[in-house]
Short mmCIF file of C-alpha atoms in Angstrom, two decimals:
data_model
loop_
_atom_site.label_atom_id
_atom_site.label_comp_id
_atom_site.label_asym_id
_atom_site.label_seq_id
_atom_site.Cartn_x
_atom_site.Cartn_y
_atom_site.Cartn_z
CA MET H 843 -1.33 -8.78 54.07
CA PHE H 844 -0.35 -11.56 56.42
CA VAL H 845 1.64 -14.61 55.36
CA THR H 846 1.53 -17.72 57.49
CA THR H 847 4.01 -20.57 57.44
CA THR H 848 3.56 -24.09 58.70
CA ARG H 849 6.53 -25.73 60.44
CA ARG H 850 7.09 -29.25 59.15
CA PRO H 851 6.52 -32.00 61.72
CA ALA H 852 9.66 -33.49 63.22
CA PHE H 853 9.10 -36.90 61.60
CA VAL H 854 8.93 -35.24 58.14
CA ARG H 855 12.19 -33.39 58.76
CA CYS H 856 13.85 -36.60 59.95
CA LYS H 857 12.57 -38.50 56.89
CA GLN H 858 13.92 -35.81 54.56
CA ALA H 859 17.27 -35.77 56.40
CA ALA H 860 17.52 -39.55 56.08
CA LEU H 861 16.71 -39.26 52.37
CA GLY H 862 19.49 -36.68 52.01
CA VAL H 863 21.97 -38.98 53.70
CA GLY H 864 20.93 -41.78 51.37
CA VAL H 865 21.45 -39.59 48.31
CA LEU H 866 24.90 -38.62 49.51
CA ALA H 867 25.78 -42.25 50.18
CA SER H 868 24.64 -43.20 46.67
CA LEU H 869 26.71 -40.38 45.20
CA ALA H 870 29.76 -41.56 47.11
CA ALA H 871 29.27 -45.08 45.73
CA LEU H 872 28.90 -43.83 42.14
CA VAL H 873 31.80 -41.35 42.30
CA PRO H 874 34.75 -42.79 44.27
CA GLY H 875 36.39 -40.14 46.43
CA ALA H 876 33.52 -37.67 45.96
CA LEU H 877 33.27 -37.04 49.70
CA ALA H 878 36.92 -37.67 50.52
CA ALA H 879 39.12 -35.06 52.16
CA PRO H 880 40.58 -32.54 49.70
CA ARG H 881 44.02 -33.33 48.35
CA PRO H 882 46.90 -31.33 49.83
CA ILE H 883 47.97 -28.31 47.79
CA PRO H 884 51.59 -28.74 46.64
CA GLU H 885 52.71 -25.13 47.16
CA THR H 886 51.07 -22.55 49.44
CA THR H 887 51.69 -19.11 50.84
CA ASP H 888 54.02 -19.08 53.84
CA ASP H 889 51.38 -17.95 56.31
CA ALA H 890 48.42 -19.33 58.23
CA ARG H 891 46.03 -18.89 55.29
CA GLY H 892 47.90 -21.45 53.17
CA LEU H 893 46.60 -20.16 49.84
CA PRO H 894 47.63 -22.08 46.71
CA ILE H 895 50.45 -20.54 44.63
CA PRO H 896 52.19 -21.66 41.44
CA PRO H 897 55.12 -24.07 41.85
CA VAL H 898 58.34 -22.34 42.95
CA ASP H 899 61.61 -23.24 41.20
CA ARG H 900 64.42 -22.96 43.75
CA SER H 901 66.99 -24.92 41.74
CA ARG H 902 68.95 -21.79 40.81
CA ASP H 903 68.86 -20.23 44.29
CA PRO H 904 72.15 -20.06 46.21
CA VAL H 905 73.11 -22.96 48.48
CA VAL H 906 74.31 -22.16 52.02
CA VAL H 907 75.97 -24.76 54.25
CA ILE H 908 76.22 -24.53 58.05
CA ALA H 909 78.85 -27.06 59.13
CA GLY H 910 80.41 -28.34 62.33
CA GLY H 911 77.90 -27.09 64.90
CA THR H 912 75.75 -29.00 67.37
CA LEU H 913 72.24 -29.26 65.95
CA ILE H 914 69.20 -28.93 68.23
CA ASP H 915 66.61 -29.59 65.55
CA GLY H 916 63.52 -28.95 67.71
CA ARG H 917 61.96 -32.35 67.16
CA GLY H 918 62.69 -33.52 70.71
CA GLY H 919 65.65 -35.82 70.10
CA ALA H 920 69.17 -35.55 71.46
CA PRO H 921 71.43 -32.80 70.05
CA VAL H 922 73.52 -33.87 67.07
CA ALA H 923 77.23 -33.04 67.34
CA ASN H 924 79.23 -32.12 64.22
CA ALA H 925 76.07 -31.55 62.18
CA VAL H 926 75.45 -30.07 58.77
CA VAL H 927 72.49 -27.97 57.65
CA VAL H 928 72.12 -27.28 53.92
CA THR H 929 69.74 -24.62 52.63
CA GLN H 930 68.80 -23.51 49.13
CA GLY H 931 66.85 -20.37 48.70
CA ASP H 932 64.28 -20.23 51.49
CA ARG H 933 64.16 -23.99 52.19
CA ILE H 934 66.19 -26.54 54.10
CA LEU H 935 67.59 -29.19 51.77
CA ALA H 936 69.11 -31.44 54.44
CA ALA H 937 70.03 -31.51 58.14
CA GLY H 938 71.84 -34.14 60.18
CA PRO H 939 75.22 -35.65 61.11
CA ALA H 940 78.10 -34.60 58.87
CA ALA H 941 78.95 -38.24 58.20
CA THR H 942 75.61 -38.95 56.56
CA THR H 943 74.46 -35.57 55.22
CA PRO H 944 75.66 -34.85 51.68
CA VAL H 945 76.99 -31.36 51.01
CA PRO H 946 76.52 -29.95 47.49
CA ALA H 947 79.70 -28.94 45.70
CA ASN H 948 78.18 -25.68 44.50
CA ALA H 949 77.67 -24.01 47.89
CA ALA H 950 77.69 -20.23 47.61
CA ARG H 951 78.71 -19.95 51.26
CA THR H 952 79.78 -22.21 54.10
CA ILE H 953 79.40 -21.02 57.70
CA ASP H 954 81.83 -22.68 60.10
CA ALA H 955 79.69 -23.38 63.17
CA THR H 956 82.32 -25.39 65.04
CA GLY H 957 81.71 -24.93 68.77
CA LEU H 958 78.35 -23.26 68.10
CA TYR H 959 74.74 -24.45 68.41
CA VAL H 960 72.22 -24.48 65.58
CA MET H 961 68.47 -24.42 66.30
CA PRO H 962 65.18 -23.19 64.82
CA GLY H 963 64.43 -19.48 64.91
CA LEU H 964 62.38 -18.20 67.84
CA ILE H 965 58.68 -17.28 67.65
CA ASP H 966 56.82 -14.49 69.46
CA LEU H 967 53.08 -15.19 69.33
CA HIS H 968 51.82 -11.94 70.85
CA ILE H 969 53.17 -8.58 69.79
CA HIS H 970 51.77 -5.27 68.59
CA PHE H 971 54.07 -3.56 66.10
CA THR H 972 52.26 -0.28 66.60
CA GLN H 973 52.75 0.04 70.37
CA GLN H 974 54.43 3.07 71.88
CA ARG H 975 58.12 3.62 72.53
CA CYS H 976 60.58 6.26 73.79
CA HIS H 977 60.35 8.25 77.02
CA ASP H 978 58.87 11.34 75.33
CA PHE H 979 56.11 9.77 73.25
CA GLY H 980 53.43 11.66 75.21
CA LYS H 981 54.60 14.93 73.64
CA TYR H 982 53.64 13.85 70.13
CA SER H 983 50.37 13.09 68.39
CA ASP H 984 50.04 9.66 66.83
CA SER H 985 49.09 8.46 63.35
CA PRO H 986 49.23 5.29 61.25
CA ALA H 987 52.44 6.59 59.68
CA GLY H 988 54.00 7.05 63.11
CA ALA H 989 52.84 3.59 64.12
CA ALA H 990 54.44 2.11 61.00
CA ILE H 991 57.78 3.74 61.80
CA ARG H 992 57.66 2.27 65.31
CA GLY H 993 56.80 -1.11 63.86
CA VAL H 994 59.82 -1.08 61.55
CA ALA H 995 62.07 -0.29 64.53
CA LEU H 996 60.58 -3.17 66.53
CA ALA H 997 60.97 -5.56 63.60
CA GLU H 998 64.70 -4.81 63.59
CA GLN H 999 64.97 -5.46 67.32
CA LEU H 1000 63.21 -8.81 67.00
CA ILE H 1001 65.24 -10.21 64.12
CA ASN H 1002 68.54 -9.21 65.73
CA ALA H 1003 67.55 -11.31 68.75
CA GLY H 1004 66.83 -14.41 66.66
CA ILE H 1005 63.04 -14.01 66.66
CA THR H 1006 62.29 -15.03 63.09
CA ALA H 1007 58.48 -15.22 63.24
CA ALA H 1008 55.95 -13.05 65.05
CA ARG H 1009 52.17 -12.85 65.27
CA ASP H 1010 50.69 -9.36 65.56
CA VAL H 1011 47.36 -9.62 67.37
CA GLY H 1012 46.01 -6.10 67.03
CA THR H 1013 47.25 -3.25 64.87
CA VAL H 1014 46.50 0.28 63.72
CA ASP H 1015 44.85 0.19 60.31
CA ASP H 1016 46.88 -2.14 58.07
CA VAL H 1017 50.29 -1.34 59.54
CA ALA H 1018 51.16 -4.93 60.47
CA LEU H 1019 50.15 -6.15 57.01
CA ARG H 1020 52.46 -3.62 55.37
CA ILE H 1021 55.32 -4.61 57.68
CA LYS H 1022 54.67 -8.24 56.72
CA GLU H 1023 54.87 -7.31 53.05
CA ALA H 1024 57.98 -5.17 53.53
CA VAL H 1025 59.80 -8.08 55.20
CA ASP H 1026 58.64 -10.50 52.49
CA ARG H 1027 59.88 -8.13 49.77
CA GLY H 1028 63.24 -7.52 51.45
CA ILE H 1029 62.58 -3.81 51.97
CA ILE H 1030 63.16 -4.02 55.75
CA ARG H 1031 64.79 -6.50 58.12
CA GLY H 1032 62.40 -8.30 60.42
CA PRO H 1033 60.68 -11.54 61.37
CA ARG H 1034 58.06 -13.34 59.32
CA VAL H 1035 54.79 -11.62 60.27
CA LEU H 1036 51.29 -13.00 60.71
CA TRP H 1037 48.70 -10.37 61.51
CA SER H 1038 45.12 -10.14 62.74
CA GLY H 1039 43.92 -6.64 62.01
CA ARG H 1040 41.88 -4.73 64.55
CA ILE H 1041 40.48 -6.47 67.63
CA ILE H 1042 36.83 -7.38 67.14
CA ALA H 1043 34.88 -6.13 70.15
CA THR H 1044 31.43 -5.19 71.31
CA THR H 1045 30.61 -1.49 71.61
CA GLY H 1046 32.69 -0.33 74.55
CA GLY H 1047 34.40 -3.71 74.97
CA HIS H 1048 38.12 -4.40 74.99
CA GLY H 1049 39.28 -2.92 71.70
CA ASP H 1050 36.58 -0.24 71.64
CA GLU H 1051 36.97 1.46 75.03
CA VAL H 1052 36.73 5.21 75.34
CA THR H 1053 39.37 5.05 78.07
CA SER H 1054 42.80 3.54 77.65
CA THR H 1055 43.04 0.00 79.07
CA ALA H 1056 46.43 0.78 80.59
CA THR H 1057 46.08 4.37 81.81
CA GLY H 1058 42.35 4.90 82.25
CA ARG H 1059 42.68 8.24 80.50
CA GLN H 1060 39.96 9.26 78.08
CA LYS H 1061 40.96 9.05 74.44
CA PRO H 1062 40.72 12.23 72.31
CA GLY H 1063 37.19 12.80 71.10
CA PHE H 1064 36.02 9.86 73.19
CA GLY H 1065 37.89 7.58 70.82
CA GLY H 1066 35.91 8.69 67.78
CA PRO H 1067 32.94 6.72 66.42
CA SER H 1068 32.49 3.29 67.92
CA LYS H 1069 34.09 0.46 66.00
CA GLY H 1070 32.32 -2.14 68.10
CA PHE H 1071 30.03 -4.88 66.81
CA ASN H 1072 26.84 -6.13 68.40
CA GLY H 1073 24.99 -9.38 67.81
CA PRO H 1074 26.10 -12.59 66.08
CA TRP H 1075 25.61 -11.33 62.52
CA GLU H 1076 27.64 -8.18 63.12
CA TRP H 1077 30.44 -10.33 64.55
CA ARG H 1078 30.28 -12.56 61.47
CA THR H 1079 30.45 -9.46 59.29
CA ALA H 1080 33.47 -8.20 61.21
CA VAL H 1081 35.26 -11.51 60.64
CA ARG H 1082 34.47 -11.40 56.94
CA GLN H 1083 35.84 -7.86 56.74
CA GLN H 1084 39.08 -8.97 58.39
CA VAL H 1085 39.48 -11.94 56.06
CA ARG H 1086 38.75 -9.66 53.10
CA SER H 1087 41.60 -7.45 54.35
CA LEU H 1088 44.02 -10.42 54.15
CA ALA H 1089 44.18 -11.14 57.88
CA ASP H 1090 46.06 -14.31 58.86
CA TRP H 1091 44.30 -14.50 62.22
CA ILE H 1092 41.16 -13.12 63.83
CA LYS H 1093 41.51 -11.45 67.23
CA LEU H 1094 38.48 -11.20 69.54
CA GLY H 1095 38.12 -9.20 72.74
CA ALA H 1096 35.91 -9.74 75.79
CA PRO H 1097 33.33 -8.97 77.09
CA ALA H 1098 30.91 -10.41 74.55
CA ASP H 1099 27.96 -12.71 74.79
CA LYS H 1100 28.14 -16.43 74.07
CA GLU H 1101 26.34 -16.19 70.72
CA GLU H 1102 28.64 -13.43 69.44
CA LEU H 1103 31.77 -15.41 70.30
CA ALA H 1104 30.42 -18.62 68.78
CA ALA H 1105 29.35 -16.86 65.58
CA ALA H 1106 32.73 -15.19 65.06
CA ILE H 1107 34.70 -18.38 65.71
CA GLU H 1108 32.46 -20.46 63.46
CA GLU H 1109 32.66 -17.89 60.67
CA ALA H 1110 36.45 -17.64 60.84
CA HIS H 1111 36.91 -21.40 60.84
CA SER H 1112 34.54 -21.77 57.89
CA LEU H 1113 36.87 -19.43 55.99
CA GLY H 1114 40.00 -21.30 57.09
CA VAL H 1115 41.30 -18.61 59.45
CA PRO H 1116 42.22 -19.27 63.12
CA VAL H 1117 41.04 -17.19 66.09
CA ALA H 1118 42.70 -15.75 69.19
CA ILE H 1119 40.92 -14.10 72.12
CA ASP H 1120 41.92 -11.63 74.82
CA SER H 1121 39.52 -12.71 77.53
CA TYR H 1122 38.76 -13.33 81.19
CA GLY H 1123 36.32 -15.16 83.45
CA GLN H 1124 33.21 -16.73 81.94
CA TYR H 1125 33.98 -15.24 78.51
CA THR H 1126 37.11 -17.39 78.38
CA ASP H 1127 35.13 -20.55 79.09
CA TRP H 1128 32.54 -19.65 76.44
CA ALA H 1129 35.23 -19.01 73.83
CA ILE H 1130 37.02 -22.28 74.57
CA GLU H 1131 33.77 -24.22 74.28
CA ALA H 1132 33.09 -22.48 70.97
CA GLY H 1133 36.45 -23.69 69.60
CA VAL H 1134 38.76 -20.66 69.84
CA ASP H 1135 42.30 -21.57 68.76
CA THR H 1136 44.35 -19.61 71.29
CA LEU H 1137 43.70 -17.98 74.64
CA GLU H 1138 45.82 -14.88 75.20
CA HIS H 1139 46.68 -14.06 78.84
CA PRO H 1140 45.89 -15.90 82.09
CA LEU H 1141 43.46 -13.25 83.32
CA LEU H 1142 40.90 -14.24 85.96
CA MET H 1143 40.77 -17.85 84.73
CA SER H 1144 38.14 -20.13 86.21
CA ASP H 1145 38.96 -23.56 87.61
CA GLN H 1146 37.24 -25.03 84.55
CA ALA H 1147 39.38 -23.18 82.00
CA VAL H 1148 42.37 -25.53 81.82
CA PRO H 1149 40.29 -28.74 81.65
CA LEU H 1150 38.21 -27.10 78.92
CA MET H 1151 41.36 -26.11 77.01
CA LYS H 1152 42.61 -29.67 77.16
CA LYS H 1153 39.24 -31.04 76.04
CA HIS H 1154 38.86 -28.66 73.11
CA GLY H 1155 42.50 -28.46 71.99
CA THR H 1156 42.90 -24.78 72.84
CA ALA H 1157 46.44 -23.38 72.95
CA PHE H 1158 47.62 -20.94 75.63
CA VAL H 1159 49.79 -17.84 75.15
CA PRO H 1160 50.12 -16.51 78.71
CA THR H 1161 52.23 -13.30 78.24
CA ILE H 1162 53.13 -13.37 81.93
CA GLY H 1163 55.71 -10.60 81.75
CA ALA H 1164 53.23 -8.05 80.45
CA PHE H 1165 51.30 -8.25 83.73
CA ASP H 1166 54.30 -8.66 86.00
CA ASN H 1167 55.52 -5.34 84.58
CA LEU H 1168 52.36 -3.72 85.93
CA LEU H 1169 52.90 -5.27 89.35
CA THR H 1170 56.60 -4.52 89.70
CA GLY H 1171 57.06 -1.05 88.30
CA GLY H 1172 54.29 -0.07 85.94
CA TYR H 1173 55.21 1.87 82.81
CA PRO H 1174 56.69 5.16 84.06
CA THR H 1175 56.96 6.87 80.67
CA ALA H 1176 53.24 6.29 80.11
CA GLY H 1177 52.31 7.46 83.60
CA ILE H 1178 51.02 4.01 84.56
CA PRO H 1179 51.53 3.32 88.28
CA THR H 1180 52.53 0.04 89.87
CA GLY H 1181 49.83 -2.39 90.94
CA GLY H 1182 47.53 -3.37 88.08
CA PHE H 1183 44.83 -1.98 85.81
CA TYR H 1184 43.08 1.20 86.91
CA HIS H 1185 39.99 3.09 85.68
CA THR H 1186 39.20 0.62 82.90
CA HIS H 1187 35.80 -0.96 82.34
CA SER H 1188 37.02 -4.21 80.78
CA ARG H 1189 39.68 -5.01 83.41
CA ARG H 1190 37.77 -4.90 86.69
CA PHE H 1191 39.78 -7.52 88.55
CA VAL H 1192 43.01 -7.88 90.50
CA ILE H 1193 46.16 -9.17 88.80
CA ASP H 1194 47.72 -12.04 90.73
CA GLN H 1195 51.16 -13.11 89.47
CA GLN H 1196 51.24 -16.29 91.52
CA ASP H 1197 47.88 -17.31 90.15
CA HIS H 1198 49.16 -16.66 86.62
CA LEU H 1199 52.17 -18.91 87.21
CA LYS H 1200 49.91 -21.52 88.77
CA ARG H 1201 47.61 -21.54 85.73
CA VAL H 1202 50.55 -21.94 83.34
CA GLY H 1203 51.92 -24.85 85.39
CA GLU H 1204 48.48 -26.44 85.52
CA ALA H 1205 48.09 -26.09 81.74
CA HIS H 1206 51.56 -27.54 81.10
CA ARG H 1207 50.90 -30.59 83.28
CA ALA H 1208 47.56 -31.11 81.50
CA GLY H 1209 49.27 -31.15 78.10
CA VAL H 1210 47.86 -27.85 76.84
CA PRO H 1211 50.11 -26.37 74.11
CA ILE H 1212 51.85 -23.29 75.52
CA GLY H 1213 53.40 -20.61 73.34
CA VAL H 1214 55.65 -17.63 73.99
CA GLY H 1215 54.22 -14.13 73.66
CA THR H 1216 55.31 -10.78 75.10
CA ASP H 1217 52.60 -8.09 74.60
CA ILE H 1218 54.58 -5.06 75.84
CA PRO H 1219 52.39 -1.95 75.34
CA PHE H 1220 54.95 0.76 76.12
CA GLU H 1221 58.70 1.40 76.22
CA ASN H 1222 59.35 -1.05 73.38
CA ASP H 1223 62.71 0.58 72.71
CA THR H 1224 64.08 -0.47 76.11
CA ARG H 1225 62.03 -3.60 76.91
CA TYR H 1226 62.63 -5.53 73.65
CA PRO H 1227 64.14 -8.04 73.08
CA ASP H 1228 64.71 -8.53 76.82
CA ALA H 1229 60.96 -9.01 77.35
CA TYR H 1230 61.07 -12.15 75.22
CA PHE H 1231 63.85 -13.81 77.20
CA ARG H 1232 62.21 -12.79 80.48
CA GLU H 1233 59.03 -14.50 79.28
CA LEU H 1234 61.01 -17.73 78.87
CA ASP H 1235 62.20 -17.36 82.47
CA TYR H 1236 58.59 -16.99 83.65
CA LEU H 1237 57.65 -20.23 81.89
CA ARG H 1238 60.58 -21.89 83.62
CA GLU H 1239 59.37 -20.47 86.93
CA ALA H 1240 55.94 -21.97 86.23
CA GLY H 1241 57.50 -25.45 86.19
CA MET H 1242 58.52 -26.04 82.57
CA SER H 1243 61.94 -27.54 81.81
CA ASN H 1244 64.48 -25.82 79.55
CA ALA H 1245 63.63 -28.31 76.79
CA ALA H 1246 59.88 -27.64 77.16
CA VAL H 1247 60.44 -23.88 77.07
CA LEU H 1248 62.58 -24.16 73.94
CA ALA H 1249 59.85 -26.27 72.34
CA SER H 1250 57.28 -23.57 73.19
CA ALA H 1251 59.53 -20.97 71.56
CA THR H 1252 59.97 -23.02 68.38
CA ARG H 1253 58.08 -26.19 67.39
CA VAL H 1254 55.01 -25.72 69.62
CA GLY H 1255 54.89 -22.03 68.74
CA ALA H 1256 54.88 -22.89 65.04
CA GLN H 1257 52.04 -25.36 65.57
CA ILE H 1258 50.04 -22.79 67.53
CA MET H 1259 50.68 -20.26 64.75
CA LYS H 1260 49.22 -22.82 62.27
CA MET H 1261 52.62 -22.99 60.58
CA GLY H 1262 53.85 -26.30 61.97
CA ASP H 1263 54.27 -27.73 58.47
CA LYS H 1264 56.78 -25.00 57.60
CA LEU H 1265 58.39 -23.64 60.77
CA GLY H 1266 59.60 -24.68 64.20
CA THR H 1267 62.07 -27.49 63.41
CA VAL H 1268 65.24 -27.92 61.39
CA GLU H 1269 64.45 -30.60 58.83
CA LYS H 1270 64.22 -31.13 55.11
CA GLY H 1271 61.50 -29.11 53.41
CA LYS H 1272 60.98 -26.58 56.21
CA ILE H 1273 61.59 -22.86 55.77
CA ALA H 1274 65.19 -21.92 56.53
CA ASP H 1275 64.64 -19.88 59.70
CA LEU H 1276 67.67 -20.66 61.87
CA LEU H 1277 69.44 -19.36 64.95
CA ILE H 1278 73.14 -20.03 65.63
CA LEU H 1279 74.26 -19.53 69.23
CA GLY H 1280 77.57 -19.41 71.05
CA ALA H 1281 76.44 -21.72 73.88
CA ASN H 1282 73.95 -24.52 74.56
CA PRO H 1283 70.43 -23.19 75.31
CA LEU H 1284 69.46 -26.52 76.87
CA ASP H 1285 72.03 -25.88 79.61
CA SER H 1286 70.75 -22.37 80.28
CA LEU H 1287 68.06 -20.30 78.62
CA LYS H 1288 70.33 -17.29 79.05
CA ASN H 1289 72.46 -18.72 76.24
CA LEU H 1290 69.72 -17.75 73.79
CA ARG H 1291 71.04 -14.20 74.14
CA ASP H 1292 74.42 -15.25 72.71
CA VAL H 1293 73.41 -14.80 69.07
CA ARG H 1294 76.09 -15.33 66.43
CA TYR H 1295 74.08 -15.74 63.23
CA VAL H 1296 70.42 -15.47 62.26
CA VAL H 1297 69.08 -16.98 59.04
CA ALA H 1298 65.58 -15.84 58.07
CA ASP H 1299 63.82 -17.14 54.97
CA GLY H 1300 67.16 -18.55 53.84
CA LYS H 1301 69.01 -15.23 54.09
CA VAL H 1302 71.79 -14.55 56.62
CA VAL H 1303 70.38 -11.44 58.28
CA VAL H 1304 72.67 -11.36 61.33
CA ASP H 1305 76.22 -12.22 60.30
CA GLY H 1306 78.55 -12.74 63.22
CA PRO H 1307 77.89 -11.35 66.74
CA ALA H 1308 74.44 -9.75 66.85
CA ARG H 1309 74.20 -5.97 67.01
#
């Protein structure tokens, strides 16, 4: 049995579309506000998903006062000498000059910050909690449990350095989600975590290779069954699976075709979840045109990439240090030689550090939002937190001022993370994620290493000189 269908003429479709518009217009006239933007939700989860939650009563939470320090609030103004920051529970109640900022009489604790500098907590936009560490890791088999233990150790390293928020852009199973929950519940010490689950890739693409991207060695059992996705609908399905698993972000990997990238990005955005991509060459341009939120890495960028990023509002997380490590020493404990990527199908191009710095400078001058991310795959025990501060130096080398780099590490990073309404500046109503330093970071970025106190989610987690 054959069934035939007749396509409606174009003028019929146009007439019906016009009729639909008229109906909607009539509805809007009859019901004021029917098509207006949704009202803001008063209280939401403290992550990129922004899900509604019941009102939170913080009136009985302890009040902490930080007094006498110089406040660099992250909003771009001049530092405020002899400032006061007042927090209650996990929120900032007030911040400003001591002369005009009221201090509650019921403070549970007052931190004397005289001679110190108070600023927002730092943000790392590109980490992997499950990456390898220790010189002897090759002797041991891996598992999700082992990955979780490594992740807990890395979380401790980050928070001690004043990194109070981190985005995990590729994890083993649900390890990063469980670290996020453990931090939220106070079980472990660590930064606020946003996570993106497993990288969505085509069969054999980055995230589904049989050989390791870094070493070129074949994975045991050829990496097991393929976890790749093929075709636009499979990519949509993969996004839906990630959102179902409570992902804050979606992470895509190249290569992929234009339709697959567009479908995944459209699907994620329709569900209110942002998208990052690890990409190169033409795939980068396709992803930017499709509306991807962040581009990770400056790999093999075309001359059109930065103008496209500016046009489409794409943010840039360059992770320069991750590739300079390959060029200047490799990863000895992993057996990765100096020079670049070897024996990997999805990295068939030369790494050029000067080109990377050039692209970052070009993006900065064009007004592209630039965030700080590290992406260290091996030797986490010795390279963190130093890798973060080295990344700031690379941004400086690319032509950014100290103030611009600090903004990338705080306010701009929070905006890129889709948390700009809650993180990145020290002001009333924001989450109390604070860093107190012994010297002025605007004078030298090296002063960010002089950590005296770290406040995360309103709790003093580093009390006195950092360990």
